[in-house]
Coordinates of C-alpha atoms in Angstrom, one line a residue:
X1 CA 0.0 0.0 0.0
X2 CA 2.8 2.4 0.9
X3 CA 4.6 1.7 -2.4
X4 CA 1.4 2.3 -4.4
X5 CA 0.9 5.7 -2.7
X6 CA 4.5 6.7 -3.5
X7 CA 4.1 5.7 -7.1
X8 CA 0.8 7.4 -7.6
X9 CA 2.1 10.9 -8.6
X10 CA 4.5 9.5 -11.2
X11 CA 1.8 7.3 -12.6
X12 CA -0.6 10.3 -12.9
X13 CA 2.2 12.3 -14.8
X14 CA 2.8 9.5 -17.2
X15 CA -1.0 9.2 -17.9
X16 CA -1.1 13.0 -18.5
X17 CA 1.8 12.9 -20.9
X18 CA 0.2 10.0 -22.8
X19 CA -3.0 12.0 -23.2
X20 CA -1.0 14.9 -24.6
X21 CA 0.8 12.6 -27.1
X22 CA -2.5 11.3 -28.3
X23 CA -4.1 14.7 -28.5
X24 CA -4.2 16.4 -31.9
X25 CA -3.2 19.8 -30.2
X26 CA 0.2 18.4 -29.0
X27 CA 2.1 20.2 -31.7
X28 CA 0.4 23.5 -30.9
X29 CA 1.2 23.2 -27.2
X30 CA 4.9 22.5 -27.9
X31 CA 5.1 25.3 -30.4
X32 CA 3.5 27.7 -27.9
X33 CA 6.0 26.6 -25.2
X34 CA 9.0 27.3 -27.6
X35 CA 7.7 30.7 -28.5
X36 CA 7.2 31.5 -24.8
X37 CA 10.7 30.4 -24.0
X38 CA 12.1 32.7 -26.7
X39 CA 10.1 35.7 -25.5
X40 CA 11.3 35.1 -21.9
X41 CA 14.9 35.0 -23.1
X42 CA 14.6 38.2 -25.1
X43 CA 13.0 40.1 -22.2
X44 CA 15.7 38.9 -19.8
X45 CA 18.5 39.9 -22.2
X46 CA 17.0 43.3 -22.7
X47 CA 16.8 43.9 -19.0
X48 CA 20.4 42.8 -18.5
X49 CA 21.6 45.2 -21.1
X50 CA 19.6 48.0 -19.7
X51 CA 20.9 47.4 -16.2
X52 CA 24.5 46.8 -17.0
X53 CA 25.2 49.1 -20.0
X54 CA 27.7 51.9 -19.4
X55 CA 25.9 55.3 -19.0
X56 CA 27.2 58.5 -20.4
X57 CA 28.0 61.4 -18.1
X58 CA 24.8 63.2 -19.3
X59 CA 22.8 60.2 -18.0
X60 CA 24.3 60.3 -14.6
X61 CA 22.4 61.9 -11.7
X62 CA 23.3 65.6 -11.3
X63 CA 23.7 65.2 -7.5
X64 CA 24.5 62.6 -5.0
X65 CA 23.5 62.9 -1.3
X66 CA 25.6 61.1 1.3
X67 CA 24.0 60.4 4.7
X68 CA 25.5 58.9 7.8
X69 CA 23.6 56.8 10.3
X70 CA 25.2 56.2 13.7
X71 CA 22.6 53.7 14.7
X72 CA 23.2 51.6 11.7
X73 CA 26.9 52.3 11.6
X74 CA 27.0 53.0 7.9
X75 CA 27.1 55.7 5.2
X76 CA 24.7 55.6 2.3
X77 CA 24.1 57.5 -0.9
X78 CA 21.0 58.7 -2.8
X79 CA 20.8 60.0 -6.3
X80 CA 18.9 63.3 -6.4
X81 CA 16.5 64.4 -9.1
X82 CA 14.8 67.8 -8.6
X83 CA 16.3 67.8 -5.1
X84 CA 14.5 64.6 -4.1
X85 CA 15.9 61.1 -3.9
X86 CA 15.1 59.3 -7.1
X87 CA 15.4 55.9 -5.5
X88 CA 16.0 54.3 -2.1
X89 CA 19.3 54.8 -0.2
X90 CA 22.1 52.6 -1.4
X91 CA 25.0 51.5 0.9
X92 CA 28.3 53.2 0.3
X93 CA 30.2 52.1 3.5
X94 CA 28.5 49.5 5.7
X95 CA 31.5 48.0 7.5
X96 CA 34.3 49.3 9.6
X97 CA 32.4 52.2 11.2
X98 CA 31.5 52.6 14.8
X99 CA 29.6 55.8 15.3
X100 CA 29.8 57.9 12.1
X101 CA 28.5 61.4 12.6
X102 CA 29.7 64.3 10.6
X103 CA 30.8 63.7 7.0
X104 CA 32.3 66.0 4.3
X105 CA 33.3 65.6 0.7
X106 CA 36.3 67.2 -0.9
X107 CA 34.8 67.5 -4.3
X108 CA 38.0 68.8 -6.0
X109 CA 40.0 65.8 -4.9
X110 CA 37.4 63.1 -4.7
X111 CA 37.7 62.3 -1.0
X112 CA 35.1 61.5 1.6
X113 CA 35.9 62.3 5.3
X114 CA 34.0 60.7 8.2
X115 CA 34.1 61.8 11.8
X116 CA 33.7 58.4 13.7
X117 CA 33.1 59.5 17.3
X118 CA 32.9 55.9 18.5
X119 CA 36.3 55.0 17.1
X120 CA 37.9 58.3 18.1
X121 CA 39.1 58.8 14.5
X122 CA 38.6 60.9 11.4
X123 CA 38.6 58.5 8.4
X124 CA 39.3 59.1 4.7
X125 CA 37.9 57.3 1.7
X126 CA 38.7 57.9 -1.9
X127 CA 35.6 58.3 -4.0
X128 CA 35.1 57.2 -7.6
X129 CA 32.0 57.1 -9.8
X130 CA 31.3 53.8 -11.6
X131 CA 28.6 53.9 -14.2
X132 CA 26.8 56.7 -12.5
X133 CA 27.1 55.2 -9.0
X134 CA 29.5 56.4 -6.2
X135 CA 32.0 53.8 -4.9
X136 CA 34.9 53.9 -2.4
X137 CA 38.3 52.7 -3.4
X138 CA 40.1 50.2 -1.3
X139 CA 39.9 50.5 2.5
X140 CA 39.7 53.4 4.9
X141 CA 42.7 55.4 6.0
X142 CA 43.1 57.4 9.2
X143 CA 43.9 61.1 9.1
X144 CA 43.4 61.9 12.8
X145 CA 43.1 59.6 15.9
X146 CA 42.8 59.7 19.7
X147 CA 40.1 62.5 19.4
X148 CA 36.4 62.6 19.8
X149 CA 35.3 64.1 16.5
X150 CA 31.7 65.1 15.9
X151 CA 31.6 67.5 12.9
X152 CA 34.0 68.5 10.2
X153 CA 34.2 70.6 7.1
X154 CA 36.6 70.9 4.1
X155 CA 38.2 74.3 3.3
X156 CA 38.5 75.7 -0.2
X157 CA 42.3 74.9 -0.2
X158 CA 41.7 71.3 0.7
X159 CA 42.4 71.6 4.5
X160 CA 40.1 70.0 7.1
X161 CA 38.6 71.5 10.2
X162 CA 37.4 69.1 12.9
X163 CA 35.5 69.7 16.2
X164 CA 37.0 67.6 19.0
X165 CA 34.6 67.1 21.9
X166 CA 37.4 65.6 24.0
X167 CA 39.4 68.8 24.2
X168 CA 36.6 71.2 23.4
X169 CA 38.6 72.5 20.5
X170 CA 38.7 72.9 16.7
X171 CA 41.6 71.1 15.0
X172 CA 43.0 72.2 11.6
X173 CA 44.8 69.8 9.3
X174 CA 46.2 71.8 6.5
X175 CA 46.3 70.6 2.9
X176 CA 49.9 69.7 2.9
X177 CA 49.6 67.6 6.1
X178 CA 46.7 65.7 4.5
X179 CA 48.9 65.1 1.3
X180 CA 51.7 63.7 3.5
X181 CA 49.2 61.4 5.2
X182 CA 47.8 60.3 1.8
X183 CA 51.2 59.4 0.4
X184 CA 52.2 57.7 3.7
X185 CA 55.1 60.1 4.4
X186 CA 53.7 60.5 7.9
X187 CA 51.2 58.6 10.0
X188 CA 48.1 59.7 11.9
X189 CA 49.7 58.3 15.1
X190 CA 52.6 60.8 14.8
X191 CA 50.3 63.9 14.7
X192 CA 50.5 66.1 17.8
X193 CA 47.7 68.6 18.4
X194 CA 49.2 71.8 19.7
X195 CA 47.3 75.0 20.7
X196 CA 48.4 78.3 19.4
X197 CA 49.5 79.3 22.8
X198 CA 51.8 76.2 23.0
X199 CA 53.1 76.9 19.5
X200 CA 53.9 80.6 20.4
X201 CA 55.7 79.5 23.5
X202 CA 57.8 76.9 21.6
X203 CA 58.6 79.5 18.9
X204 CA 59.7 82.1 21.5
X205 CA 61.8 79.5 23.2
X206 CA 63.5 78.5 20.0
X207 CA 64.1 82.2 19.1
X208 CA 65.6 82.8 22.5
X209 CA 67.9 79.8 22.1
X210 CA 69.2 81.0 18.8
X211 CA 69.7 84.5 20.1
X212 CA 72.1 83.4 22.8
X213 CA 75.8 83.5 22.0
X214 CA 77.1 80.1 21.0
X215 CA 80.1 78.8 22.9
X216 CA 83.3 78.0 21.1
X217 CA 83.4 74.3 20.1
X218 CA 86.2 71.8 19.9
X219 CA 86.4 70.5 16.3
X220 CA 87.3 67.1 17.7
X221 CA 84.2 67.1 19.9
X222 CA 81.3 68.9 18.0
X223 CA 78.1 69.5 19.9
X224 CA 75.1 67.3 19.3
X225 CA 72.5 68.6 16.9
X226 CA 69.3 70.0 18.3
X227 CA 66.7 67.4 19.0
X228 CA 64.0 67.1 16.3
X229 CA 60.4 67.3 17.4
X230 CA 58.8 64.0 18.2
X231 CA 55.9 64.0 15.7
X232 CA 54.2 66.4 13.3
X233 CA 52.4 69.3 14.9
X234 CA 48.9 70.3 13.8
X235 CA 47.1 73.3 15.1
X236 CA 44.2 73.6 17.5
X237 CA 43.0 76.9 16.1
X238 CA 40.3 77.5 18.7
X239 CA 39.8 75.9 22.1
X240 CA 37.9 76.4 25.3
X241 CA 41.2 76.6 27.3
X242 CA 42.5 79.5 25.2
X243 CA 39.3 81.3 23.8
X244 CA 36.8 80.6 26.6
X245 CA 35.0 83.8 25.6
X246 CA 34.3 82.3 22.1
X247 CA 34.1 78.6 22.6
X248 CA 32.5 76.4 25.3
X249 CA 31.4 73.2 23.5
X250 CA 32.3 73.2 19.8
X251 CA 29.6 71.9 17.5
X252 CA 28.8 72.2 13.7
X253 CA 31.1 74.3 11.5
X254 CA 31.4 75.4 7.9
X255 CA 33.7 77.4 5.7
X256 CA 33.5 79.7 2.7
X257 CA 36.3 81.3 0.6
X258 CA 37.8 83.3 3.5
X259 CA 36.0 82.5 6.8
X260 CA 35.4 79.7 9.2
X261 CA 32.0 79.6 10.9
X262 CA 31.8 77.5 14.1
X263 CA 29.1 77.1 16.7
X264 CA 28.6 76.4 20.4
X265 CA 26.5 73.5 21.7
X266 CA 26.3 75.3 25.1
X267 CA 26.2 78.9 26.2
X268 CA 25.3 80.3 22.8
X269 CA 23.2 83.1 24.1
X270 CA 26.1 84.3 26.3
X271 CA 29.2 83.9 24.1
X272 CA 27.6 83.4 20.7
X273 CA 25.6 80.7 18.9
X274 CA 27.6 81.1 15.6
X275 CA 31.0 82.7 15.4
X276 CA 32.7 84.0 12.3
X277 CA 36.5 83.7 12.2
X278 CA 39.3 83.8 9.6
X279 CA 40.0 80.5 8.0
X280 CA 43.6 81.4 7.6
X281 CA 45.2 83.5 10.4
X282 CA 47.7 86.2 9.5
X283 CA 49.2 89.1 11.3
X284 CA 46.3 91.4 10.4
X285 CA 43.5 88.8 10.8
X286 CA 40.4 90.4 12.3
X287 CA 39.2 89.1 15.7
X288 CA 36.4 86.5 15.6
X289 CA 33.0 87.8 16.3
X290 CA 29.5 86.3 17.0
X291 CA 27.0 86.8 14.2
X292 CA 24.1 85.1 16.0
X293 CA 23.3 84.6 19.7
X294 CA 19.7 83.6 19.7
X295 CA 20.0 80.0 21.0
X296 CA 22.1 78.1 23.5
X297 CA 22.6 74.9 21.6
X298 CA 23.6 74.7 17.9
X299 CA 24.0 71.4 16.2
X300 CA 24.8 71.8 12.5
X301 CA 26.1 74.8 10.4
X302 CA 26.2 75.3 6.6
X303 CA 27.4 78.3 4.5
X304 CA 25.4 79.3 1.4
X305 CA 25.5 82.4 -0.7
X306 CA 22.4 83.8 1.0
X307 CA 23.9 83.4 4.5
X308 CA 24.8 81.0 7.3
X309 CA 22.2 78.3 8.1
X310 CA 22.2 76.4 11.4
X311 CA 20.1 73.9 13.3
X312 CA 19.4 73.8 17.0
X313 CA 18.3 71.2 19.5
X314 CA 15.0 73.0 19.8
X315 CA 13.6 71.7 16.5
X316 CA 14.5 74.8 14.6
X317 CA 16.5 75.9 11.5
X318 CA 17.7 79.5 11.5
X319 CA 19.7 81.6 9.0
X320 CA 21.7 84.8 9.4
X321 CA 23.7 87.0 7.1
X322 CA 27.5 86.5 7.1
X323 CA 28.0 89.9 8.7
X324 CA 25.4 89.2 11.4
X325 CA 22.0 90.6 12.1
X326 CA 18.6 89.3 13.2
X327 CA 18.3 85.6 12.6
X328 CA 15.5 84.3 10.4
X329 CA 13.4 81.3 11.5
X330 CA 13.4 79.0 8.4
X331 CA 11.6 76.0 10.0
X332 CA 10.4 75.1 13.5
X333 CA 8.6 71.7 13.0
X334 CA 11.6 69.3 13.0
X335 CA 12.0 66.7 15.7
X336 CA 15.8 66.4 16.1
X337 CA 17.6 68.4 13.4
X338 CA 21.3 67.4 12.9
X339 CA 23.5 68.2 10.0
X340 CA 22.6 70.8 7.3
X341 CA 24.3 71.2 4.0
X342 CA 24.2 73.4 0.9
X343 CA 24.1 71.7 -2.6
X344 CA 26.2 74.3 -4.4
X345 CA 23.0 75.6 -6.1
X346 CA 19.9 76.9 -4.5
X347 CA 18.8 74.2 -2.1
X348 CA 19.6 73.2 1.5
X349 CA 19.3 69.7 3.0
X350 CA 18.8 69.0 6.7
X351 CA 18.8 65.7 8.5
X352 CA 16.3 64.8 11.2
X353 CA 17.5 61.8 13.2
X354 CA 14.3 61.2 15.1
X355 CA 12.0 61.5 12.0
X356 CA 14.5 59.3 10.1
X357 CA 14.2 61.8 7.2
X358 CA 16.2 64.2 5.2
X359 CA 14.3 67.4 4.1
X360 CA 15.1 70.0 1.5
X361 CA 14.1 73.7 1.3
X362 CA 15.2 76.8 -0.7
X363 CA 18.5 78.4 0.3
X364 CA 17.1 81.8 0.9
X365 CA 16.7 84.0 4.0
X366 CA 13.0 83.4 4.3
X367 CA 10.7 80.9 6.0
X368 CA 10.6 77.8 3.8
X369 CA 8.5 74.7 3.2
X370 CA 10.2 71.5 4.1
X371 CA 10.1 68.9 1.4
X372 CA 10.9 65.2 2.1
X373 CA 14.0 64.3 0.1
X374 CA 14.7 60.7 1.4
X375 CA 14.5 58.5 4.4
X376 CA 17.1 56.8 6.6
X377 CA 17.0 55.5 10.1
X378 CA 18.9 57.9 12.4
X379 CA 19.9 60.2 9.6
X380 CA 22.7 62.5 11.1
X381 CA 25.5 63.6 8.8
X382 CA 25.1 65.0 5.3
X383 CA 27.3 65.8 2.3
X384 CA 26.5 66.6 -1.3
X385 CA 28.5 65.8 -4.4
X386 CA 27.5 67.4 -7.7
X387 CA 28.9 67.0 -11.2
X388 CA 29.6 70.7 -11.5
X389 CA 31.6 70.8 -8.3
X390 CA 33.6 67.7 -9.1
X391 CA 35.8 68.0 -12.2
X392 CA 37.4 64.6 -11.7
X393 CA 34.0 63.0 -12.4
X394 CA 34.0 64.3 -16.0
X395 CA 37.7 63.6 -16.6
X396 CA 37.0 59.9 -16.9
X397 CA 33.3 59.2 -17.4
X398 CA 33.8 55.4 -17.6
X399 CA 35.8 54.7 -14.4
X400 CA 35.4 57.9 -12.5
X401 CA 39.1 57.9 -11.7
X402 CA 41.1 61.1 -11.3
X403 CA 41.9 62.5 -14.7
X404 CA 45.3 63.9 -15.7
X405 CA 44.4 67.6 -15.6
X406 CA 42.7 67.4 -12.2
X407 CA 45.4 65.4 -10.6
X408 CA 48.2 67.7 -11.7
X409 CA 46.4 70.9 -10.8
X410 CA 45.3 69.7 -7.3
X411 CA 48.4 67.9 -6.3
X412 CA 51.2 70.4 -6.9
X413 CA 49.5 73.1 -4.7
X414 CA 51.6 72.0 -1.7
X415 CA 54.8 72.8 -3.7
X416 CA 58.2 71.4 -3.0
X417 CA 59.4 70.2 0.3
X418 CA 58.1 66.7 0.8
X419 CA 61.2 64.6 0.2
X420 CA 62.8 67.5 -1.6
X421 CA 60.5 67.2 -4.6
X422 CA 57.1 68.7 -5.5
X423 CA 54.1 66.5 -6.1
X424 CA 54.0 67.9 -9.6
X425 CA 57.5 66.8 -10.3
X426 CA 56.9 63.4 -8.7
X427 CA 53.8 62.9 -10.9
X428 CA 55.6 63.8 -14.1
X429 CA 58.4 61.4 -13.1
X430 CA 55.9 58.6 -12.5
X431 CA 54.2 59.4 -15.8
X432 CA 57.5 59.3 -17.8
X433 CA 58.3 55.9 -16.2

């Protein structure tokens, strides 16, 4: 009985096939099946070609929005069309991160910086565009460690400003130091953060040593050379210990052509919510001054042609002119606004970590209507990359690698000095080989 039950399905199939063989419509059925198989193959091949074909630069998205999620420990990207995500968020970096918060893109050089507060590091990734989609090359590299970074911004000259919660200071890595790190001439572990006060004291001590008369030396017993500094010094340009009247708890920051705009996460109504300072200090640099003092706690800051936009912990987005004046309330309906960024055109993007949403609004000093751009759980950090702001994208439309013109123009800015040879000369030597 058990064997009969097991053999029953096979027996029914054989009977069905015999009926088809005896049926006069058997030929029509087989012909229809062959036609259907051909149609399925054609549709599948068409879809594969459409999905995998190489796109031209004109077919690429005009903008890419990068978003960090500390809760999910990843950074994603979204293609933008009419300032709204044209599809769901795609993973860019989903491994090797602990608590990514602030992110920034150096569009001229194709680099993504991430402030990983959980790891206590600032990380760097090289970006490339492959068939209209952002990718990171190889693995991460460290440009700053043993800090508590929260926000960062890239200066016009390629330098990097980072807020360090651990020392309540703003650290500046100049473009040449970043180039040395990139070419592995120095390591992040060798960087020593030094305040301006410490740097001035060291400089005065060195000048005093040189001004003292040198004793006569015995040619047979020459004096030992002065000891080289242990590590590479980088500047803490503003800190609570030195500028307590300007900085209590550093938060978001932004730069434009000449200025650095930093904010306070505490005591803003007393010492200034947003401070304008010179991005490069010289002998005649004007003193920093507060351009807004309407809120105690500022989170994110962005610089746009219309003015300086900033978010607060009280669900608001404000804007103020670069020279100061009465702040304008742009929006007051957010739940937990975080980073804010300008898209190099006429739109601002703001992340709301509680609403798990990124909103957009016009970059003007008037109350605006928030428009949902995309969604991501615990959206915190923001950065925008556009084709117009990234010349290396167009240099090689197929691979997205750095092109010849961009690489030469951007790399030789540091000039000679690293190993006695400029980056421009080193590149030409490599190219000749």
